[in-house]
CSV table of C-alpha atoms in Angstrom, one decimal:
chain,number,residue,atom,x,y,z
A,1,MET,CA,0.0,0.0,0.0
A,2,LYS,CA,2.8,2.4,0.9
A,3,ILE,CA,4.6,1.6,-2.4
A,4,MET,CA,1.4,2.5,-4.3
A,5,LEU,CA,1.0,5.8,-2.5
A,6,HIS,CA,4.6,6.6,-3.1
A,7,LYS,CA,4.2,5.9,-6.8
A,8,ARG,CA,1.1,8.0,-7.0
A,9,SER,CA,2.8,10.9,-5.2
A,10,SER,CA,5.7,10.7,-7.5
A,11,TYR,CA,3.4,10.7,-10.5
A,12,LEU,CA,1.5,13.8,-9.3
A,13,THR,CA,4.8,15.5,-8.6
A,14,LEU,CA,6.0,14.7,-12.1
A,15,CYS,CA,2.7,16.0,-13.7
A,16,PHE,CA,2.9,19.2,-11.7
A,17,ALA,CA,6.5,19.8,-12.8
A,18,LEU,CA,5.6,19.1,-16.5
A,19,ALA,CA,2.6,21.5,-16.3
A,20,SER,CA,4.9,24.2,-14.7
A,21,ILE,CA,7.4,23.8,-17.5
A,22,VAL,CA,4.7,24.0,-20.2
A,23,THR,CA,3.2,27.2,-18.6
A,24,PHE,CA,6.7,28.8,-18.3
A,25,TRP,CA,7.5,27.9,-21.9
A,26,SER,CA,4.2,29.3,-23.3
A,27,CYS,CA,4.5,32.5,-21.4
A,28,GLY,CA,8.2,33.0,-21.7
A,29,THR,CA,8.8,32.1,-25.3
A,30,GLY,CA,5.6,33.5,-26.9
A,31,ASP,CA,4.4,30.1,-28.2
A,32,SER,CA,1.2,31.2,-30.0
A,33,SER,CA,-0.4,27.8,-29.5
A,34,PHE,CA,-1.0,28.8,-25.9
A,35,ARG,CA,-2.4,32.3,-26.6
A,36,VAL,CA,-5.9,33.5,-27.3
A,37,PRO,CA,-6.8,33.2,-31.0
A,38,THR,CA,-6.2,36.2,-33.1
A,39,GLN,CA,-9.3,38.2,-33.8
A,40,THR,CA,-9.8,40.4,-36.9
A,41,ILE,CA,-11.8,43.6,-36.1
A,42,THR,CA,-13.2,45.8,-38.9
A,43,LEU,CA,-12.7,49.5,-38.1
A,44,ALA,CA,-14.7,52.3,-39.9
A,45,LYS,CA,-12.9,55.6,-39.6
A,46,THR,CA,-12.3,59.0,-41.2
A,47,MET,CA,-9.0,60.7,-42.1
A,48,SER,CA,-8.8,63.0,-39.1
A,49,PRO,CA,-6.7,63.8,-36.0
A,50,ILE,CA,-9.2,62.0,-33.9
A,51,ASN,CA,-7.7,58.7,-35.1
A,52,LEU,CA,-4.3,59.4,-33.6
A,53,LEU,CA,-4.5,56.7,-30.9
A,54,LEU,CA,-5.5,54.2,-33.6
A,55,GLU,CA,-2.5,55.1,-35.7
A,56,VAL,CA,-0.2,54.9,-32.7
A,57,ALA,CA,-1.5,51.4,-31.9
A,58,GLU,CA,-1.0,50.3,-35.5
A,59,THR,CA,2.5,51.8,-36.1
A,60,GLN,CA,3.8,50.6,-32.7
A,61,HIS,CA,2.3,47.1,-33.2
A,62,MET,CA,0.2,47.3,-30.1
A,63,TRP,CA,-2.8,45.5,-31.6
A,64,ALA,CA,-0.6,42.4,-32.3
A,65,GLN,CA,0.4,42.3,-28.7
A,66,GLU,CA,-3.3,41.6,-27.8
A,67,ALA,CA,-3.8,39.2,-30.7
A,68,ILE,CA,-5.9,41.6,-32.7
A,69,THR,CA,-5.7,42.4,-36.4
A,70,ILE,CA,-7.4,45.6,-37.6
A,71,ARG,CA,-9.0,45.9,-41.1
A,72,ASP,CA,-9.6,49.5,-41.9
A,73,GLN,CA,-12.6,51.0,-43.8
A,74,VAL,CA,-12.1,54.7,-44.6
A,75,PHE,CA,-15.0,57.1,-45.0
A,76,PRO,CA,-15.3,60.8,-45.9
A,77,SER,CA,-17.0,61.7,-42.7
A,78,ALA,CA,-17.5,60.4,-39.1
A,79,ARG,CA,-21.3,60.1,-39.8
A,80,GLN,CA,-20.7,57.7,-42.7
A,81,ALA,CA,-18.2,55.8,-40.6
A,82,MET,CA,-20.8,55.4,-37.9
A,83,ASP,CA,-23.4,54.2,-40.5
A,84,ALA,CA,-21.1,51.2,-40.9
A,85,ILE,CA,-21.8,50.0,-37.4
A,86,VAL,CA,-25.5,50.9,-37.7
A,87,THR,CA,-25.7,48.5,-40.7
A,88,ASN,CA,-23.5,46.0,-39.0
A,89,SER,CA,-20.9,46.1,-41.8
A,90,SER,CA,-18.1,47.1,-39.4
A,91,ASP,CA,-17.2,46.0,-35.8
A,92,MET,CA,-16.4,49.5,-34.5
A,93,ALA,CA,-16.3,53.1,-35.8
A,94,THR,CA,-14.9,56.5,-34.9
A,95,VAL,CA,-17.9,58.6,-33.8
A,96,ALA,CA,-18.7,62.2,-33.1
A,97,ASP,CA,-21.2,63.2,-30.5
A,98,THR,CA,-24.0,64.7,-32.6
A,99,PRO,CA,-24.4,61.8,-35.1
A,100,LEU,CA,-24.1,59.3,-32.3
A,101,LEU,CA,-26.9,61.1,-30.4
A,102,ILE,CA,-29.2,61.1,-33.4
A,103,ALA,CA,-28.4,57.4,-34.1
A,104,GLU,CA,-29.2,56.4,-30.5
A,105,HIS,CA,-32.6,58.0,-30.7
A,106,ARG,CA,-33.4,56.1,-33.9
A,107,GLN,CA,-31.8,52.8,-32.9
A,108,PRO,CA,-30.7,52.7,-29.3
A,109,ASN,CA,-28.3,49.8,-29.4
A,110,LEU,CA,-24.9,51.4,-30.1
A,111,LYS,CA,-22.3,51.2,-27.3
A,112,LEU,CA,-19.2,53.2,-26.5
A,113,LEU,CA,-15.9,51.2,-26.3
A,114,CYS,CA,-13.9,54.2,-25.2
A,115,THR,CA,-13.1,57.8,-26.1
A,116,LEU,CA,-10.3,58.7,-28.5
A,117,THR,CA,-9.7,62.5,-28.1
A,118,ALA,CA,-11.2,65.7,-26.9
A,119,SER,CA,-10.7,69.3,-28.2
A,120,ASP,CA,-12.2,72.8,-27.7
A,121,TYR,CA,-11.0,73.8,-31.1
A,122,HIS,CA,-11.7,70.9,-33.5
A,123,LEU,CA,-14.2,72.8,-35.7
A,124,ALA,CA,-13.9,76.3,-37.2
A,125,LEU,CA,-15.7,78.6,-39.6
A,126,VAL,CA,-13.6,79.7,-42.7
A,127,LEU,CA,-14.8,82.5,-44.9
A,128,ARG,CA,-13.5,83.3,-48.4
A,129,SER,CA,-13.0,87.0,-47.6
A,130,SER,CA,-12.6,89.3,-44.7
A,131,GLN,CA,-15.2,91.4,-46.3
A,132,ILE,CA,-17.8,88.9,-45.1
A,133,LYS,CA,-18.8,89.7,-41.5
A,134,PRO,CA,-19.2,86.5,-39.4
A,135,THR,CA,-22.5,87.6,-37.9
A,136,CYS,CA,-26.1,86.6,-38.4
A,137,ALA,CA,-26.7,89.7,-40.6
A,138,GLY,CA,-23.3,89.5,-42.3
A,139,LEU,CA,-23.9,85.9,-43.3
A,140,LYS,CA,-27.4,86.4,-44.8
A,141,ASN,CA,-27.7,84.8,-48.2
A,142,LYS,CA,-24.1,83.5,-47.9
A,143,ARG,CA,-23.5,79.9,-49.0
A,144,ILE,CA,-21.9,77.9,-46.1
A,145,ALA,CA,-21.0,74.3,-46.6
A,146,LEU,CA,-21.4,71.7,-43.8
A,147,ALA,CA,-22.8,68.2,-43.3
A,148,ILE,CA,-26.4,68.3,-42.2
A,149,GLY,CA,-27.2,66.4,-39.1
A,150,THR,CA,-23.7,66.5,-37.7
A,151,THR,CA,-21.7,68.4,-35.2
A,152,GLN,CA,-20.8,70.9,-38.0
A,153,GLN,CA,-24.4,72.0,-38.1
A,154,TYR,CA,-24.7,72.2,-34.3
A,155,PHE,CA,-21.4,74.3,-34.3
A,156,LEU,CA,-22.8,76.9,-36.7
A,157,ASP,CA,-26.0,77.3,-34.8
A,158,HIS,CA,-24.1,77.4,-31.5
A,159,TYR,CA,-21.7,80.1,-32.9
A,160,LEU,CA,-24.6,82.2,-34.1
A,161,ASN,CA,-26.6,81.5,-30.9
A,162,ARG,CA,-29.6,80.9,-33.2
A,163,ASP,CA,-30.8,78.7,-36.1
A,164,ALA,CA,-28.7,79.5,-39.1
A,165,ALA,CA,-31.8,79.3,-41.3
A,166,GLY,CA,-33.3,82.1,-39.3
A,167,CYS,CA,-30.3,84.3,-40.4
A,168,GLY,CA,-31.1,83.5,-44.0
A,169,ILE,CA,-27.9,81.5,-44.5
A,170,ALA,CA,-27.9,79.2,-47.4
A,171,VAL,CA,-26.6,76.0,-45.9
A,172,VAL,CA,-25.0,73.7,-48.6
A,173,ASN,CA,-25.0,70.0,-47.5
A,174,LEU,CA,-21.6,68.6,-48.5
A,175,THR,CA,-19.1,66.1,-47.1
A,176,PRO,CA,-15.9,67.6,-45.8
A,177,VAL,CA,-13.8,66.6,-48.8
A,178,ASP,CA,-16.4,67.9,-51.3
A,179,ALA,CA,-16.8,71.1,-49.3
A,180,LEU,CA,-13.0,71.7,-49.4
A,181,THR,CA,-12.9,71.1,-53.2
A,182,ALA,CA,-15.8,73.5,-53.9
A,183,PHE,CA,-14.4,76.2,-51.6
A,184,ALA,CA,-10.8,76.0,-52.9
A,185,GLU,CA,-11.5,75.8,-56.6
A,186,GLY,CA,-14.3,78.3,-57.3
A,187,THR,CA,-16.9,80.8,-56.1
A,188,ALA,CA,-19.7,78.3,-55.4
A,189,LEU,CA,-19.2,78.8,-51.6
A,190,ASP,CA,-18.7,81.7,-49.3
A,191,GLY,CA,-17.5,79.6,-46.4
A,192,LEU,CA,-17.4,76.2,-44.8
A,193,ILE,CA,-17.2,74.5,-41.4
A,194,ALA,CA,-14.0,72.5,-41.4
A,195,TRP,CA,-11.5,70.6,-39.3
A,196,GLU,CA,-8.0,69.3,-39.9
A,197,PRO,CA,-6.7,68.5,-42.4
A,198,GLN,CA,-9.4,70.3,-44.5
A,199,LEU,CA,-9.1,73.4,-42.2
A,200,SER,CA,-5.5,74.1,-43.0
A,201,LYS,CA,-6.0,73.4,-46.7
A,202,ALA,CA,-9.1,75.7,-46.8
A,203,LEU,CA,-6.9,78.6,-45.5
A,204,TRP,CA,-4.5,78.1,-48.4
A,205,ARG,CA,-7.1,79.8,-50.6
A,206,PRO,CA,-6.0,83.4,-51.2
A,207,GLY,CA,-8.0,85.8,-49.0
A,208,ALA,CA,-9.6,83.1,-46.9
A,209,VAL,CA,-9.9,83.9,-43.2
A,210,LEU,CA,-10.4,81.9,-40.0
A,211,VAL,CA,-13.2,83.1,-37.8
A,212,THR,CA,-12.3,83.4,-34.2
A,213,ALA,CA,-14.8,81.6,-32.0
A,214,ASP,CA,-15.3,80.7,-28.3
A,215,PRO,CA,-14.2,77.2,-27.2
A,216,PHE,CA,-16.5,74.5,-28.5
A,217,PRO,CA,-15.8,71.3,-26.5
A,218,GLU,CA,-16.1,68.0,-28.4
A,219,VAL,CA,-15.2,64.5,-27.5
A,220,PHE,CA,-14.8,61.7,-30.0
A,221,GLY,CA,-15.0,58.0,-29.4
A,222,LEU,CA,-15.2,54.4,-30.6
A,223,ALA,CA,-18.6,52.8,-30.8
A,224,TYR,CA,-19.8,49.3,-31.7
A,225,GLY,CA,-23.1,47.7,-32.7
A,226,PRO,CA,-25.1,44.7,-31.4
A,227,LYS,CA,-23.6,42.3,-33.9
A,228,SER,CA,-20.0,43.4,-33.4
A,229,LYS,CA,-17.3,41.0,-32.3
A,230,LEU,CA,-16.8,43.5,-29.5
A,231,MET,CA,-19.9,42.3,-27.8
A,232,ASP,CA,-17.4,39.8,-26.3
A,233,ALA,CA,-16.3,41.3,-23.0
A,234,GLY,CA,-12.8,39.8,-23.2
A,235,LEU,CA,-12.2,41.2,-26.6
A,236,ARG,CA,-13.4,44.6,-25.5
A,237,ALA,CA,-11.0,44.5,-22.6
A,238,ARG,CA,-8.1,43.7,-24.9
A,239,ALA,CA,-9.0,46.5,-27.3
A,240,ARG,CA,-9.2,49.0,-24.4
A,241,ARG,CA,-5.8,47.9,-23.2
A,242,VAL,CA,-4.3,48.6,-26.6
A,243,LEU,CA,-5.7,52.1,-26.7
A,244,ALA,CA,-4.7,52.8,-23.1
A,245,HIS,CA,-1.1,51.9,-24.0
A,246,ALA,CA,-1.4,54.2,-27.1
A,247,SER,CA,-2.6,57.1,-24.9
A,248,GLN,CA,0.4,56.6,-22.6
A,249,TRP,CA,2.7,56.5,-25.6
A,250,VAL,CA,1.4,59.8,-26.8
A,251,GLU,CA,2.1,61.4,-23.5
A,252,LEU,CA,5.7,60.1,-23.4
A,253,HIS,CA,6.6,60.9,-27.1
A,254,PRO,CA,5.5,64.4,-28.0
A,255,VAL,CA,8.0,64.7,-30.9
A,256,GLU,CA,7.0,61.4,-32.4
A,257,THR,CA,3.4,62.3,-32.0
A,258,ARG,CA,3.9,65.5,-33.9
A,259,ASN,CA,5.6,63.7,-36.7
A,260,LEU,CA,2.9,61.1,-36.9
A,261,LEU,CA,0.3,63.8,-37.1
A,262,ALA,CA,2.3,65.6,-39.8
A,263,SER,CA,2.5,62.4,-41.8
A,264,SER,CA,-1.1,61.2,-41.4
A,265,GLN,CA,-2.7,64.7,-41.9
A,266,GLN,CA,-0.2,65.8,-44.6
A,267,LEU,CA,0.7,68.9,-42.6
A,268,PRO,CA,4.0,70.8,-42.1
A,269,ALA,CA,5.7,70.2,-38.7
A,270,ASP,CA,4.7,73.5,-37.2
A,271,SER,CA,1.0,73.0,-38.1
A,272,ALA,CA,1.2,69.5,-36.8
A,273,GLU,CA,2.6,70.7,-33.5
A,274,ALA,CA,-0.2,73.3,-33.1
A,275,LEU,CA,-2.6,70.5,-33.8
A,276,ARG,CA,-1.1,68.3,-31.2
A,277,GLN,CA,-1.5,71.0,-28.6
A,278,ARG,CA,-5.2,71.5,-29.4
A,279,TYR,CA,-6.2,67.9,-28.7
A,280,SER,CA,-6.2,65.7,-25.6
A,281,PHE,CA,-5.8,62.0,-26.4
A,282,SER,CA,-7.5,60.0,-23.7
A,283,ILE,CA,-9.7,56.9,-23.6
A,284,ASP,CA,-11.7,57.6,-20.4
A,285,ARG,CA,-13.8,60.7,-21.2
A,286,GLU,CA,-17.1,58.9,-21.7
A,287,ASP,CA,-18.9,60.9,-19.1
A,288,GLN,CA,-17.8,64.2,-20.7
A,289,MET,CA,-18.9,62.9,-24.1
A,290,ILE,CA,-22.3,61.8,-22.8
A,291,SER,CA,-22.8,65.1,-21.0
A,292,GLY,CA,-22.1,66.9,-24.3
A,293,MET,CA,-24.6,64.7,-26.1
A,294,ALA,CA,-27.3,65.5,-23.5
A,295,GLN,CA,-26.7,69.2,-24.0
A,296,GLN,CA,-27.4,68.8,-27.7
A,297,GLU,CA,-30.8,67.0,-27.3
A,298,GLN,CA,-33.0,70.1,-27.2
A,299,TRP,CA,-31.3,71.4,-30.3
A,300,ALA,CA,-31.7,68.1,-32.1
A,301,LYS,CA,-35.4,67.9,-31.2
A,302,GLU,CA,-36.0,71.4,-32.4
A,303,LYS,CA,-34.3,70.4,-35.7
A,304,GLY,CA,-36.6,67.4,-36.0
A,305,TYR,CA,-33.8,64.9,-35.8
A,306,ILE,CA,-35.2,63.3,-32.6
A,307,ASP,CA,-38.6,63.1,-31.0
A,308,SER,CA,-37.9,63.1,-27.3
A,309,ILE,CA,-35.2,63.8,-24.7
A,310,PHE,CA,-33.3,61.0,-23.0
A,311,GLY,CA,-31.2,63.0,-20.6
A,312,THR,CA,-27.8,62.2,-19.2
A,313,ASN,CA,-28.7,59.1,-17.1
A,314,GLU,CA,-30.6,57.4,-19.9
A,315,LEU,CA,-27.9,58.1,-22.5
A,316,ARG,CA,-25.3,56.7,-20.0
A,317,ARG,CA,-27.5,53.5,-19.6
A,318,ILE,CA,-27.9,53.1,-23.4
A,319,LEU,CA,-24.3,53.6,-24.2
A,320,GLY,CA,-23.3,51.1,-21.5
A,321,ARG,CA,-21.2,53.5,-19.4
């Protein structure tokens, strides 16, 4: 009996030792057979500074460290990128607050993964001439390009402190790229609401002027839909870890961050540095984003984009934060 117990004890000890060696080998050598399977996530995005953390994660190979592969889908505007998760053709998308608010009222099943960036000076009004006064009366009958139903429209009304239509402004509904083309190449427009990189390029037009405005806080994030792979809590946690590491990298590498912005936005170094200083790249500003969305609800209702008011707490519940 003692001999059998001794053999059994030796067998268990051997098994434990072998298990320890296997665990050490898989963790220490990076043997992929013991890691979680690689997941491919489809990302809908725009070409904008709000994507910086995503670009850092890609260029610094941070996604691979969490066994994630990103497949990009690039769209002309954040609203079009968001439509990709509404139609379940993408796993996640970069989103701005106004289109996300409207979408949640129509189909309240989009969730926030995290925020990407915040800025008080993301949007600006550019006019073709200093002869045009940036006032309600001065903009009467002037043709201003923006994307209807987006933060651009809210920005113009907020700047004027009234409905732009009430000032007699002729709003021209164009994507950012089409608006820049029309503004730069002819006389079809008197102005546009723009952000980088279109903003700097709009100011290249001879005589164009940047209108000084009060701070206009905006927060941008990543959202996903009900059929996204990110419905898996483990995958969400891995994706957030990647972007948290990217945020830390940005804080520690200001020069490299400037260079990455210059490259991605096709801007000179000095413009890229000014851009870097206008943005805060953080993943944990969900409450600020939701608060901003709640402040826009009355405006969106008056515009006819939504039928009711959710309020901050209901928006927080819907968005999962």
